[in-house]
Structure formats: C-alpha cells, structure tokens
Short mmCIF file of C-alpha atoms (C1' of nucleotides) in Angstrom, two decimals:
data_model
loop_
_atom_site.label_atom_id
_atom_site.label_comp_id
_atom_site.label_asym_id
_atom_site.label_seq_id
_atom_site.Cartn_x
_atom_site.Cartn_y
_atom_site.Cartn_z
CA MET G 299 6.97 -38.52 -6.65
CA LYS G 300 5.53 -36.25 -9.29
CA LYS G 301 6.98 -36.00 -12.72
CA ASN G 302 9.72 -33.41 -12.57
CA ILE G 303 8.64 -30.73 -14.98
CA GLN G 304 11.63 -28.70 -16.01
CA CYS G 305 11.58 -24.96 -15.65
CA ASP G 306 11.88 -22.93 -18.79
CA ASN G 307 15.16 -21.17 -18.23
CA ASN G 308 14.13 -18.25 -20.36
CA THR G 309 11.17 -17.22 -18.29
CA CYS G 310 11.70 -18.32 -14.72
CA PHE G 311 13.04 -15.56 -12.52
CA LEU G 312 15.31 -17.96 -10.73
CA CYS G 313 16.85 -19.81 -13.65
CA LYS G 314 17.11 -16.73 -15.81
CA GLY G 315 19.07 -14.94 -13.11
CA CYS G 316 21.41 -17.77 -12.20
CA ILE G 317 24.86 -18.58 -13.44
CA LYS G 318 25.10 -21.65 -15.65
CA GLU G 319 27.24 -23.65 -13.26
CA TRP G 320 24.60 -23.43 -10.62
CA LEU G 321 21.66 -24.50 -12.72
CA PRO G 322 22.17 -28.23 -12.11
CA ALA G 323 22.15 -27.60 -8.38
CA ILE G 324 18.88 -25.75 -8.74
CA ALA G 325 17.41 -28.51 -10.84
CA ALA G 326 18.37 -30.99 -8.14
CA ASN G 327 16.95 -28.95 -5.28
CA LYS G 328 13.71 -27.57 -6.55
CA LYS G 329 10.41 -29.31 -6.26
CA ASN G 330 7.60 -28.78 -8.70
CA PHE G 331 4.00 -28.97 -7.58
CA ALA G 332 0.77 -28.94 -9.46
CA VAL G 333 -1.81 -26.65 -7.89
CA LYS G 334 -5.53 -26.62 -8.36
CA LYS G 335 -7.70 -23.58 -8.87
CA GLY G 336 -8.30 -21.93 -5.53
CA GLN G 337 -5.63 -23.93 -3.77
CA VAL G 338 -3.95 -22.13 -0.91
CA ILE G 339 -0.18 -22.45 -1.25
CA PHE G 340 0.65 -20.80 2.02
CA SER G 341 -1.27 -18.69 4.44
CA GLU G 342 -0.53 -15.72 6.64
CA GLY G 343 1.22 -16.87 9.77
CA ASP G 344 2.52 -20.13 8.33
CA PRO G 345 6.14 -20.76 9.24
CA VAL G 346 8.52 -20.02 6.44
CA LYS G 347 9.88 -22.96 4.52
CA GLY G 348 11.07 -21.50 1.27
CA ILE G 349 10.51 -19.48 -1.82
CA TYR G 350 8.23 -20.14 -4.76
CA PHE G 351 8.27 -19.55 -8.48
CA VAL G 352 5.41 -19.83 -10.92
CA TYR G 353 5.95 -22.17 -13.80
CA GLU G 354 2.41 -22.21 -15.11
CA GLY G 355 -0.73 -20.44 -13.99
CA ASN G 356 -1.49 -17.37 -11.93
CA ILE G 357 -1.14 -16.83 -8.23
CA LYS G 358 -2.66 -14.09 -6.12
CA VAL G 359 -0.73 -12.77 -3.16
CA HIS G 360 -3.07 -11.33 -0.59
CA LYS G 361 -3.37 -10.11 2.95
CA LYS G 362 -6.43 -10.57 5.11
CA TRP G 363 -8.30 -8.06 7.20
CA GLY G 364 -10.92 -9.36 9.59
CA ALA G 365 -12.94 -12.38 8.66
CA ASP G 366 -14.00 -11.51 5.16
CA LYS G 367 -11.86 -8.75 3.78
CA GLU G 368 -8.58 -8.89 2.02
CA LEU G 369 -6.33 -6.83 -0.18
CA ILE G 370 -4.67 -8.48 -3.14
CA ILE G 371 -1.13 -7.20 -3.08
CA ARG G 372 -0.07 -8.51 -6.44
CA PHE G 373 -0.43 -11.30 -8.93
CA ALA G 374 2.39 -13.64 -9.85
CA ASN G 375 2.25 -15.12 -13.32
CA LYS G 376 4.57 -17.26 -15.38
CA GLY G 377 8.16 -16.98 -14.27
CA ALA G 378 7.45 -14.82 -11.24
CA ILE G 379 8.82 -15.24 -7.76
CA PHE G 380 6.56 -15.16 -4.74
CA GLY G 381 6.92 -15.62 -1.04
CA HIS G 382 10.05 -13.52 -1.21
CA ARG G 383 9.11 -11.06 1.48
CA VAL G 384 10.32 -13.59 3.98
CA LEU G 385 13.90 -12.82 3.09
CA GLY G 386 13.74 -9.92 5.53
CA LYS G 387 15.68 -10.16 8.73
CA HIS G 388 13.08 -11.11 11.30
CA ALA G 389 10.75 -12.94 8.97
CA THR G 390 9.94 -16.37 10.33
CA HIS G 391 6.34 -16.51 9.17
CA TYR G 392 4.71 -15.55 5.91
CA PRO G 393 3.15 -12.11 6.21
CA ILE G 394 0.79 -12.78 3.34
CA SER G 395 -1.12 -15.64 1.74
CA ALA G 396 -0.75 -17.09 -1.73
CA THR G 397 -3.61 -18.73 -3.59
CA ALA G 398 -3.75 -20.20 -7.07
CA LEU G 399 -6.22 -18.44 -9.36
CA GLU G 400 -6.22 -21.33 -11.77
CA ALA G 401 -4.64 -24.73 -12.14
CA GLY G 402 -0.91 -24.42 -12.60
CA ILE G 403 2.53 -25.57 -11.64
CA ILE G 404 4.73 -23.94 -9.08
CA CYS G 405 8.30 -24.55 -8.15
CA PHE G 406 9.49 -24.58 -4.57
CA ILE G 407 12.99 -23.90 -3.31
CA ASP G 408 13.95 -24.65 0.24
CA MET G 409 15.00 -21.56 2.16
CA ASP G 410 18.45 -22.83 3.05
CA PHE G 411 19.23 -23.74 -0.50
CA PHE G 412 17.90 -20.45 -1.75
CA GLU G 413 20.17 -18.58 0.61
CA ALA G 414 23.06 -20.68 -0.60
CA THR G 415 22.12 -19.67 -4.12
CA LEU G 416 22.29 -16.03 -3.16
CA LYS G 417 25.74 -16.53 -1.68
CA VAL G 418 27.08 -18.40 -4.68
CA ASN G 419 25.60 -16.04 -7.17
CA PRO G 420 25.95 -12.34 -6.37
CA GLN G 421 24.62 -11.41 -9.77
CA PHE G 422 21.38 -13.11 -8.90
CA THR G 423 21.25 -11.30 -5.57
CA TYR G 424 21.73 -8.09 -7.48
CA GLN G 425 18.88 -8.95 -9.84
CA LEU G 426 16.70 -9.77 -6.89
CA MET G 427 17.59 -6.48 -5.29
CA LEU G 428 16.60 -4.61 -8.44
CA PHE G 429 13.38 -6.52 -8.54
CA PHE G 430 12.66 -5.55 -4.95
CA ALA G 431 13.37 -1.92 -5.73
CA ASP G 432 10.78 -2.05 -8.48
CA GLU G 433 8.27 -3.80 -6.28
CA LEU G 434 8.84 -1.26 -3.56
CA GLN G 435 8.28 1.59 -5.92
CA GLU G 436 5.07 0.07 -7.10
CA ALA G 437 3.89 -0.71 -3.59
CA GLU G 438 4.44 2.86 -2.53
CA HIS G 439 2.64 4.11 -5.58
CA LYS G 440 -0.31 1.95 -4.64
CA MET G 441 -0.17 3.15 -1.06
CA ARG G 442 -0.66 6.69 -2.22
CA ASN G 443 -3.47 5.64 -4.51
CA LEU G 444 -5.27 3.83 -1.74
CA ALA G 445 -4.94 6.90 0.44
CA HIS G 446 -6.01 9.54 -2.02
CA MET G 447 -7.43 8.17 -5.25
CA PRO G 448 -11.18 7.56 -5.46
CA VAL G 449 -12.43 4.05 -6.15
CA LYS G 450 -13.12 4.74 -9.79
CA GLY G 451 -9.51 5.64 -10.37
CA ARG G 452 -8.32 2.64 -8.43
CA VAL G 453 -10.42 0.32 -10.54
CA ALA G 454 -9.10 1.99 -13.67
CA GLN G 455 -5.57 1.58 -12.38
CA ALA G 456 -6.25 -2.05 -11.52
CA LEU G 457 -7.48 -2.78 -15.04
CA ILE G 458 -4.53 -1.04 -16.63
CA SER G 459 -2.01 -2.93 -14.58
CA LEU G 460 -3.80 -6.20 -15.19
CA LYS G 461 -3.54 -5.50 -18.87
CA GLU G 462 0.16 -4.73 -18.54
CA GLN G 463 0.86 -7.84 -16.55
CA PHE G 464 -1.28 -10.36 -18.39
CA GLY G 465 -1.58 -8.86 -21.83
CA LEU G 466 -4.46 -9.47 -24.21
CA ASN G 467 -5.79 -12.67 -25.66
CA PRO G 468 -6.65 -12.89 -29.38
CA ASP G 469 -10.07 -11.31 -28.98
CA GLY G 470 -8.63 -8.31 -27.18
CA HIS G 471 -9.66 -9.18 -23.63
CA ILE G 472 -7.30 -8.93 -20.73
CA ASP G 473 -5.85 -12.39 -20.54
CA VAL G 474 -6.75 -13.37 -17.01
CA GLU G 475 -9.92 -14.62 -15.47
CA LEU G 476 -10.66 -12.84 -12.23
CA THR G 477 -13.79 -12.96 -10.14
CA ARG G 478 -15.35 -9.60 -9.43
CA GLN G 479 -14.52 -10.26 -5.82
CA ASP G 480 -10.84 -10.52 -6.67
CA LEU G 481 -10.97 -7.40 -8.77
CA ALA G 482 -12.55 -5.64 -5.82
CA SER G 483 -9.89 -6.92 -3.44
CA TYR G 484 -7.21 -5.82 -5.85
CA ALA G 485 -8.66 -2.32 -6.16
CA GLY G 486 -9.19 -2.15 -2.41
CA ALA G 487 -12.95 -1.68 -2.44
CA THR G 488 -16.08 -3.72 -1.90
CA TYR G 489 -17.67 -6.05 -4.35
CA GLU G 490 -20.76 -3.88 -4.78
CA THR G 491 -18.87 -0.67 -5.25
CA VAL G 492 -16.61 -2.18 -7.87
CA PHE G 493 -19.63 -3.61 -9.59
CA ARG G 494 -21.18 -0.16 -9.85
CA VAL G 495 -17.98 1.43 -10.99
CA VAL G 496 -17.49 -1.19 -13.68
CA ASN G 497 -21.01 -0.40 -14.87
CA GLU G 498 -20.13 3.26 -15.11
CA LEU G 499 -17.04 2.44 -17.13
CA LEU G 500 -19.16 0.32 -19.46
CA GLN G 501 -21.65 3.17 -19.85
CA GLU G 502 -18.86 5.56 -20.63
CA LYS G 503 -17.54 3.09 -23.18
CA LEU G 504 -14.09 2.98 -21.66
CA ILE G 505 -14.21 -0.78 -21.29
CA SER G 506 -16.34 -3.67 -22.50
CA THR G 507 -17.03 -7.05 -21.01
CA ASN G 508 -17.86 -10.53 -22.09
CA GLY G 509 -18.72 -12.57 -19.07
CA LYS G 510 -15.78 -12.30 -16.73
CA LYS G 511 -13.49 -11.11 -19.48
CA ILE G 512 -12.83 -7.41 -19.64
CA SER G 513 -11.26 -5.39 -22.39
CA ILE G 514 -10.13 -1.82 -22.40
CA ILE G 515 -11.61 0.24 -25.21
CA ASN G 516 -10.43 3.73 -24.44
CA HIS G 517 -7.10 3.40 -22.73
CA ASP G 518 -6.43 7.14 -22.71
CA LYS G 519 -9.59 8.13 -20.91
CA LEU G 520 -9.22 5.26 -18.51
CA PHE G 521 -5.71 6.40 -17.78
CA LEU G 522 -6.94 9.92 -17.12
CA LEU G 523 -8.99 8.57 -14.23
CA THR G 524 -5.79 7.48 -12.56
CA GLN G 525 -4.27 10.94 -12.63
CA ASP G 526 -4.75 13.77 -10.22
CA ASP G 527 -6.28 16.88 -11.75
CA GLU G 528 -3.76 19.50 -10.84
CA ALA G 529 -0.23 18.26 -10.67
CA MET J 80 33.79 23.00 -0.23
CA LYS J 81 32.07 22.08 2.97
CA LYS J 82 33.87 20.50 5.84
CA ASN J 83 33.86 16.78 5.23
CA ILE J 84 32.04 15.33 8.18
CA GLN J 85 32.88 11.68 8.56
CA CYS J 86 30.15 9.11 8.72
CA ASP J 87 29.87 7.08 11.87
CA ASN J 88 30.66 3.63 10.58
CA ASN J 89 28.59 2.00 13.26
CA THR J 90 25.31 3.60 12.32
CA CYS J 91 25.38 4.47 8.65
CA PHE J 92 23.69 1.85 6.54
CA LEU J 93 26.29 2.16 3.86
CA CYS J 94 29.46 2.05 5.94
CA LYS J 95 28.13 -0.58 8.27
CA GLY J 96 27.38 -2.86 5.34
CA CYS J 97 30.61 -2.39 3.46
CA ILE J 98 33.81 -4.36 3.52
CA LYS J 99 36.74 -2.62 5.13
CA GLU J 100 38.81 -2.40 1.99
CA TRP J 101 36.15 -0.40 0.29
CA LEU J 102 35.60 2.16 3.03
CA PRO J 103 38.35 4.51 1.84
CA ALA J 104 36.81 4.54 -1.61
CA ILE J 105 33.48 5.47 -0.07
CA ALA J 106 35.06 8.18 2.00
CA ALA J 107 36.59 9.61 -1.14
CA ASN J 108 33.40 9.49 -3.15
CA LYS J 109 30.69 10.61 -0.82
CA LYS J 110 29.63 14.19 -0.32
CA ASN J 111 28.16 15.45 2.88
CA PHE J 112 25.60 18.21 2.87
CA ALA J 113 23.99 20.22 5.61
CA VAL J 114 20.26 20.57 5.15
CA LYS J 115 17.93 23.10 6.71
CA LYS J 116 14.55 22.39 8.19
CA GLY J 117 12.02 22.05 5.41
CA GLN J 118 14.65 21.82 2.71
CA VAL J 119 13.66 19.72 -0.27
CA ILE J 120 16.46 17.29 -1.07
CA PHE J 121 14.90 15.96 -4.22
CA SER J 122 11.47 16.10 -5.68
CA GLU J 123 9.23 13.74 -7.63
CA GLY J 124 10.26 13.74 -11.24
CA ASP J 125 13.81 14.97 -10.67
CA PRO J 126 16.34 13.01 -12.68
CA VAL J 127 18.22 10.47 -10.61
CA LYS J 128 21.73 11.39 -9.58
CA GLY J 129 22.46 9.13 -6.69
CA ILE J 130 21.58 7.70 -3.34
CA TYR J 131 21.40 9.39 0.03
CA PHE J 132 22.13 8.47 3.62
CA VAL J 133 21.18 10.36 6.75
CA TYR J 134 24.01 11.27 9.05
CA GLU J 135 22.09 13.63 11.32
CA GLY J 136 18.46 14.69 11.38
CA ASN J 137 15.23 13.30 10.03
CA ILE J 138 14.00 13.13 6.49
CA LYS J 139 10.48 12.51 5.28
CA VAL J 140 9.95 10.58 2.08
CA HIS J 141 6.66 11.50 0.53
CA LYS J 142 4.57 11.28 -2.59
CA LYS J 143 2.24 13.98 -3.78
CA TRP J 144 -1.34 13.77 -4.89
CA GLY J 145 -2.87 16.79 -6.55
CA ALA J 146 -1.88 20.23 -5.44
CA ASP J 147 -2.16 19.90 -1.70
CA LYS J 148 -2.23 16.29 -0.70
CA GLU J 149 0.56 13.91 -0.02
CA LEU J 150 1.29 10.63 1.64
CA ILE J 151 4.38 10.28 3.76
CA ILE J 152 5.81 6.92 2.82
CA ARG J 153 8.40 6.69 5.55
CA PHE J 154 10.83 8.62 7.65
CA ALA J 155 14.58 8.22 7.40
CA ASN J 156 16.54 8.94 10.52
CA LYS J 157 20.15 8.59 11.53
CA GLY J 158 21.99 6.01 9.46
CA ALA J 159 19.14 5.35 7.08
CA ILE J 160 19.29 5.12 3.32
CA PHE J 161 16.85 7.01 1.13
CA GLY J 162 16.32 7.55 -2.55
CA HIS J 163 16.99 3.85 -3.03
CA ARG J 164 13.85 3.11 -4.99
CA VAL J 165 15.66 4.37 -8.04
CA LEU J 166 17.75 1.23 -8.17
CA GLY J 167 14.93 -0.41 -10.08
CA LYS J 168 15.44 -1.21 -13.70
CA HIS J 169 13.62 1.58 -15.49
CA ALA J 170 14.04 4.23 -12.84
CA THR J 171 15.48 7.40 -14.29
CA HIS J 172 13.53 9.85 -12.15
CA TYR J 173 12.77 9.91 -8.46
CA PRO J 174 9.27 8.57 -7.86
CA ILE J 175 9.06 10.35 -4.52
CA SER J 176 10.22 13.49 -2.79
CA ALA J 177 12.51 13.84 0.20
CA THR J 178 12.32 16.76 2.59
CA ALA J 179 14.26 17.48 5.76
CA LEU J 180 12.09 17.65 8.86
CA GLU J 181 14.81 19.41 10.79
CA ALA J 182 18.32 20.68 10.25
CA GLY J 183 20.69 17.80 9.62
CA ILE J 184 23.46 16.34 7.57
CA ILE J 185 23.04 13.97 4.69
CA CYS J 186 25.52 12.03 2.68
CA PHE J 187 25.26 11.68 -1.06
CA ILE J 188 26.71 8.91 -3.21
CA ASP J 189 26.80 9.23 -6.94
CA MET J 190 24.80 6.54 -8.69
CA ASP J 191 27.67 5.16 -10.73
CA PHE J 192 29.86 4.81 -7.70
CA PHE J 193 27.08 3.25 -5.72
CA GLU J 194 26.57 0.64 -8.39
CA ALA J 195 30.29 -0.02 -8.37
CA THR J 196 30.01 -0.53 -4.63
CA LEU J 197 27.33 -3.12 -5.14
CA LYS J 198 29.48 -4.98 -7.63
CA VAL J 199 32.56 -4.95 -5.41
CA ASN J 200 30.69 -5.91 -2.31
CA PRO J 201 28.13 -8.68 -2.72
CA GLN J 202 27.63 -8.83 1.00
CA PHE J 203 26.39 -5.28 0.94
CA THR J 204 24.09 -6.06 -1.96
CA TYR J 205 22.76 -8.90 0.11
CA GLN J 206 22.16 -6.61 3.09
CA LEU J 207 20.43 -4.14 0.83
CA MET J 208 18.26 -6.89 -0.55
CA LEU J 209 17.25 -7.93 2.98
CA PHE J 210 16.49 -4.33 3.79
CA PHE J 211 14.29 -4.09 0.72
CA ALA J 212 12.47 -7.25 1.70
CA ASP J 213 11.67 -5.70 5.07
CA GLU J 214 10.59 -2.43 3.51
CA LEU J 215 8.41 -4.30 1.09
CA GLN J 216 6.76 -6.23 3.85
CA GLU J 217 6.04 -3.06 5.72
CA ALA J 218 4.78 -1.26 2.64
CA GLU J 219 2.36 -4.05 1.92
CA HIS J 220 1.20 -4.06 5.50
CA LYS J 221 0.48 -0.36 5.20
CA MET J 222 -1.32 -0.86 1.92
CA ARG J 223 -3.74 -3.18 3.58
CA ASN J 224 -4.20 -0.76 6.46
CA LEU J 225 -4.94 2.11 4.14
CA ALA J 226 -7.48 -0.02 2.33
CA HIS J 227 -9.30 -1.46 5.32
CA MET J 228 -8.34 0.08 8.64
CA PRO J 229 -10.33 3.09 9.87
CA VAL J 230 -8.52 6.37 10.46
CA LYS J 231 -8.37 5.90 14.19
CA GLY J 232 -6.44 2.70 13.78
CA ARG J 233 -4.15 4.25 11.24
CA VAL J 234 -3.32 7.09 13.56
CA ALA J 235 -2.67 4.61 16.34
CA GLN J 236 -0.44 2.63 14.02
CA ALA J 237 1.37 5.78 12.96
CA LEU J 238 2.09 6.72 16.57
CA ILE J 239 3.30 3.26 17.42
CA SER J 240 5.67 3.11 14.50
CA LEU J 241 6.94 6.60 15.20
CA LYS J 242 7.71 5.46 18.70
CA GLU J 243 9.52 2.40 17.41
CA GLN J 244 11.56 4.36 14.94
CA PHE J 245 12.42 7.42 16.99
CA GLY J 246 12.21 6.15 20.53
CA LEU J 247 11.42 8.29 23.54
CA ASN J 248 13.19 11.33 24.90
CA PRO J 249 13.88 11.61 28.65
CA ASP J 250 10.41 12.93 29.47
CA GLY J 251 8.74 10.02 27.71
CA HIS J 252 7.60 11.75 24.56
CA ILE J 253 8.15 10.29 21.12
CA ASP J 254 11.45 11.76 20.10
CA VAL J 255 10.49 13.51 16.89
CA GLU J 256 8.80 16.80 16.20
CA LEU J 257 6.14 16.42 13.58
CA THR J 258 3.54 18.91 12.53
CA ARG J 259 -0.02 17.69 12.71
CA GLN J 260 -0.09 18.04 8.99
CA ASP J 261 2.78 15.57 8.68
CA LEU J 262 1.14 13.19 11.09
CA ALA J 263 -1.98 13.39 8.97
CA SER J 264 -0.04 12.75 5.79
CA TYR J 265 1.66 9.82 7.41
CA ALA J 266 -1.62 8.30 8.56
CA GLY J 267 -3.20 8.99 5.18
CA ALA J 268 -5.99 11.25 6.38
CA THR J 269 -6.83 14.94 6.53
CA TYR J 270 -5.54 17.39 9.05
CA GLU J 271 -8.93 17.94 10.66
CA THR J 272 -9.78 14.29 10.90
CA VAL J 273 -6.48 13.47 12.54
CA PHE J 274 -7.00 16.36 14.89
CA ARG J 275 -10.31 14.97 16.02
CA VAL J 276 -8.96 11.46 16.35
CA VAL J 277 -6.04 12.68 18.43
CA ASN J 278 -8.55 14.39 20.69
CA GLU J 279 -10.42 11.14 21.11
CA LEU J 280 -7.22 9.35 22.02
CA LEU J 281 -6.47 12.05 24.59
CA GLN J 282 -9.95 11.71 26.02
CA GLU J 283 -9.53 7.98 26.25
CA LYS J 284 -6.20 8.53 27.97
CA LEU J 285 -4.30 6.39 25.50
CA ILE J 286 -1.90 9.21 24.72
CA SER J 287 -0.94 12.59 26.13
CA THR J 288 0.49 15.67 24.48
CA ASN J 289 2.68 18.56 25.32
CA GLY J 290 2.61 20.97 22.44
CA LYS J 291 3.68 19.05 19.39
CA LYS J 292 5.19 16.28 21.50
CA ILE J 293 3.12 13.17 21.91
CA SER J 294 3.57 10.33 24.31
CA ILE J 295 1.86 7.00 24.44
CA ILE J 296 0.28 6.20 27.78
CA ASN J 297 -1.58 3.00 27.14
CA HIS J 298 0.34 1.12 24.52
CA ASP J 299 -1.80 -1.99 24.76
CA LYS J 300 -5.12 -0.30 24.09
CA LEU J 301 -3.57 1.79 21.36
CA PHE J 302 -2.25 -1.36 19.79
CA LEU J 303 -5.70 -2.94 19.96
CA LEU J 304 -6.97 -0.21 17.65
CA THR J 305 -4.62 -1.45 14.99
CA GLN J 306 -5.99 -4.97 15.04
CA ASP J 307 -8.97 -6.35 13.25
CA ASP J 308 -11.72 -7.69 15.48
CA GLU J 309 -12.13 -11.18 14.19
CA ALA J 310 -8.98 -12.72 12.87
"C1'" DC L 45 0.69 45.04 18.19
"C1'" DG L 46 -0.06 43.36 13.68
"C1'" DT L 47 0.34 39.49 10.52
"C1'" DG L 48 0.65 35.11 8.93
"C1'" DA L 49 0.76 30.38 10.34
"C1'" DT L 50 -1.33 26.88 12.97
"C1'" DA L 51 -5.13 25.18 15.98
"C1'" DT L 52 -10.11 24.34 16.91
"C1'" DT L 53 -14.69 23.64 16.04
"C1'" DG L 54 -19.04 23.17 13.43
"C1'" DA L 55 -22.13 22.05 9.64
"C1'" DG L 56 -22.86 19.79 5.55
"C1'" DA L 57 -21.89 16.95 1.57
"C1'" DA L 58 -20.24 12.86 -0.50
"C1'" DG L 59 -18.19 8.75 -1.27
"C1'" DG L 60 -18.15 4.35 -0.12
"C1'" DC L 61 -19.86 0.59 2.88
"C1'" DT L 62 -23.48 -2.43 4.84
"C1'" DC L 63 -27.33 -4.95 4.54
"C1'" DA L 64 -30.95 -7.00 2.37
"C1'" DA L 65 -33.62 -8.63 -1.34
"C1'" DC L 66 -34.01 -10.78 -5.58
"C1'" DA L 67 -32.31 -12.66 -10.20
"C1'" DA L 68 -29.45 -15.44 -12.86
"C1'" DA L 69 -26.34 -18.98 -13.53
"C1'" DG L 70 -24.05 -23.24 -12.74
"C1'" DG L 71 -23.62 -27.60 -10.75
"C1'" DT L 72 -25.38 -32.07 -8.75
"C1'" DG L 73 -27.97 -35.91 -7.83
"C1'" DG L 74 -32.00 -38.26 -8.84
"C1'" DC Y 224 -33.71 -33.69 -18.17
"C1'" DC Y 225 -35.48 -31.60 -14.20
"C1'" DA Y 226 -35.69 -29.98 -9.46
"C1'" DC Y 227 -32.80 -28.27 -6.17
"C1'" DC Y 228 -29.26 -25.82 -4.12
"C1'" DT Y 229 -25.30 -23.02 -4.00
"C1'" DT Y 230 -22.80 -19.51 -5.84
"C1'" DT Y 231 -22.41 -15.27 -8.23
"C1'" DG Y 232 -24.56 -11.23 -10.19
"C1'" DT Y 233 -27.62 -6.95 -9.64
"C1'" DT Y 234 -29.92 -3.38 -7.53
"C1'" DG Y 235 -31.78 -0.29 -3.98
"C1'" DA Y 236 -31.87 2.23 0.47
"C1'" DG Y 237 -29.82 4.04 4.28
"C1'" DC Y 238 -26.03 4.89 7.17
"C1'" DC Y 239 -21.51 6.13 8.62
"C1'" DT Y 240 -17.00 7.72 8.15
"C1'" DT Y 241 -14.33 10.89 6.39
"C1'" DC Y 242 -13.61 14.97 3.67
"C1'" DT Y 243 -14.63 19.77 2.60
"C1'" DC Y 244 -15.31 24.27 3.56
"C1'" DA Y 245 -15.71 27.98 6.48
"C1'" DA Y 246 -15.46 30.60 10.63
"C1'" DT Y 247 -13.06 31.82 14.66
"C1'" DA Y 248 -9.27 31.34 18.04
"C1'" DT Y 249 -4.67 31.10 19.33
"C1'" DC Y 250 0.12 31.28 18.78
"C1'" DA Y 251 4.85 32.75 17.14
"C1'" DC Y 252 7.41 36.30 16.10
"C1'" DG Y 253 9.11 40.32 14.13
#
DNA sequence: CGTGATATTGAGAAGGCTCAACAAAGGTGG
DNA sequence: CCACCTTTGTTGAGCCTTCTCAATATCACG
C-alpha cells in the first residue's frame, strides 16, 4: 500500500466542491497513485472503473485515429477531473485515453462511490454540471476552429490556451513541457506542419523558444491569428 | 399573449426530468413561442436571457466563422434542450446561434427560474449533468473526426447521425428536410464538396435521394467510411 | 415568363499531408 | 569517454484533398 498522500482541499475539484461532512468519506474511498512520465492511465475502450483527479502533474486526454494519429482533447493539470465523460448514460467504456505527460500523482474514485457522492451532495453535482457546460462550450468552439480555422490560427490558439491553463514560469515561458508531437496533436495537425508554422511565428517575432519551452512575445498579434477577418 | 400550448411531459427534457411538485411552477413560468422557418431564436453574442426547449419542430445550433461560413454543432428536435451552454460560470452571452429549420414551437424558461429549478430539483440537475456528459463525449468525437477524418467519412457520419436523431419517414427517407448548405455546414465542408461526395455515395449505391430527402441504402458500407482503417 | 435561389460542373489554386533524407541530440553499454 | 543506436529535430519535394471561383443549368414561384 502506497503512502496515502492527502489531497489539497483548496485545489482539487472533488474536495473543493464537496460538503465538509462528506470529506472523510472521500478520504476513505479514494486511492492515490503515482504515475510516471508517459504512463497510460486508461485507454480508449477500457471498461469504466471510476473517475480521476490530478493531484500533481499533467495529464493529456486524447483520442486516437488510425494507428499513428491522435487528437489531444484537453490537458488536465493540478486539481482537475478527468475520465468524467463516462458519466453519460450508456458509457461503459472510456471513449478517450489518458496519459501522464510527466511524473505526478493522481487520485482515483470508484464509480459507485462517486455516484453516491453526487447523490449526497447536490451542490457538487451542480458544480460538475457547470463545469461540463464550460467544457462543452470550449469543445464546440474547438470544433468550429478545426473545421474552419487554418493551421496557423489553430497553433496560435493552442499556445494561447496552454498559456492560460499552465501560466508562465519565472523566465516567462509557458509552464509546461510538451513535445512538438503533442503540440501538433493538440492543434490537430501534423508534426511537420506545426514545425513549419512555429518557425513562421518565430520569424514574425510573435513567440520565442528555448528548447522545448515556448513563450509568447506578442500576444495581441498571436490572438489576431485566431480571429476571422470579417465578423 | 399567445395561446399557452402545454408541453408534453413525456417528451420534454425539462418536464420529464422534473419532480411532480415543481411542474406547476414550470407551467407558470415558461413561455411558449411559435417560430417560423428560418427564424433566428438567438444569435452569437446576444446577452443570455434563459434556456430553451423544443416542443415542435427542429432547431439548428450553429457557430459562425467569418462572413459566410458556419459549423452546425447539433440539431435540437422535439423535447430537446438548447441554449444550455450558457450555464457555464462566465457565460453572459450566447456562444452560438439557434435558428429554426422549420415552423415549430419552442418553450422559453427565464434563467433565474431555471436556476431555481436546479436548486429545488437535484435529480434534474443530475439528469442535466448526464446529458452534458453525453454531449461532451459526442462533441469530442466530432472534434477528432473534423481533425482527421476525410470529408467523405464526415458526410457519412453526418447522414448516420441524422438518421439516428430524426428517424425515417414511411417511405424510408431520413425524416428531416435539410438544405445541402446545412448538410455541408454540419459535416464541416463546403457546399460543392459535399455535393460531389453525395454524388459519389449515390454512384456507389450507399444512399439514394428524392429531392432534398435522403435515404440510406447500405448502412454497413456507409458506416465503414466513418471508421479508420487500422485501429 | 422573368427573377432570384438553388443545383451542377469544371478548372485552378492552395493548404496541408506524406514520404524521405539527413542532422542533431540524448542515452547506453562497453 | 567513446562508439553506437534510438529518438527527435529539420528540411525539401511532390501529391492529394479540399476550397475557391466562375460559368451555366434548373427550379420555385409570383
């Protein structure tokens, strides 16, 4: 049995949303796992066992296409919930995969207990519902972008939302370490194309890089790339 | 004041999900509207007033890009909720537009009252949350398709999901009348491209048409187009 | 019978993908 | 510390899908 690392109630989606009386029950029912960089937490088609929360580290949630293509749907960082799509009515298998981007700690809640939590705690259900509404809005925004926005704009959008989600480290770089391949999968384009686009952005001095680290220099112009010309 | 057409409690998402005691309150607070074909119910950027349900007819929920492009996110038919993305935390304006595809009747619930409903009726909140989880799963599925699936597959997918949502009329056609333009916007491609793809599908005898009406002849082969080769 | 909307088809351009080659970097075992 | 090997980065060329634009045809309807 691993050391039971306690969740930080101020950041974890689950604990933050729960009523006080229920917190001991959560503490008793959750299981914390350490994950290694690149470790697959669950994979598309796996039978559903429960819901996950990130305590430390970053997780990518992705969906495969063919043998060697994928789209990264979103990233889950500290405090975030993932695996929650399975709450839907007919969901018996995970529709997506989750992989650790770096070493971290995740917290697992058995599905039955999680559903009990929802029943006991309507306020939490409400919070979850709001969260879903936001996610849905974002997903639909991305759908439109994938359909109509050129790759350059999608990369710009990807960088901006990475910055929003992960923030900056002291030297001004976006505080996450992504492979170019992951950036490409997040933007919904190929490795090579993203590579070229990133070069353009460097040339145009909208961003700068230091190894894998990227920082945004001209946020305004970058943002312009994500807009349609004539609204 | 328009005639107050009562919702059918067995089909409307709202009434079906609500506790009995609350139904009179809903009846007192909802407003039913008749909508004409092509009528815009709300538009991207409009300030949020409330939530809508479809009593009769079909609504398209869409998101613009530039002056003359859009992506149809989903269709709402009898009983369905729409405008619900605005439940998210920072949502003060509709992120999408809703337009009637045909004459129909919609039911409007003021935002404040709807939120009161959620508070009074945790079971409904729970149902809504499940619904969102399903929507989210579907949205993310579509995201991947837009990113990686060729147009032909997307059109096939569009036809299949139209069939699932609207069913067939007595002569076997998908029971909804869509313009080609709308089909194109739903599949995330241009009018001309969709036109050509539809021709291919006719040639291959996977579908047949009668004016705007489309019917699926070979569901299995059509479905194959929506799959990736090597899983 | 005209007029505007929708359908149909073609040619061409462009954006993005594939493939392939090579360079650089980063480990690993000797 | 070096040789080796694997992974990741970098670049070019060509192709293919899809979009764009434009021309004509057909339809709906007053």
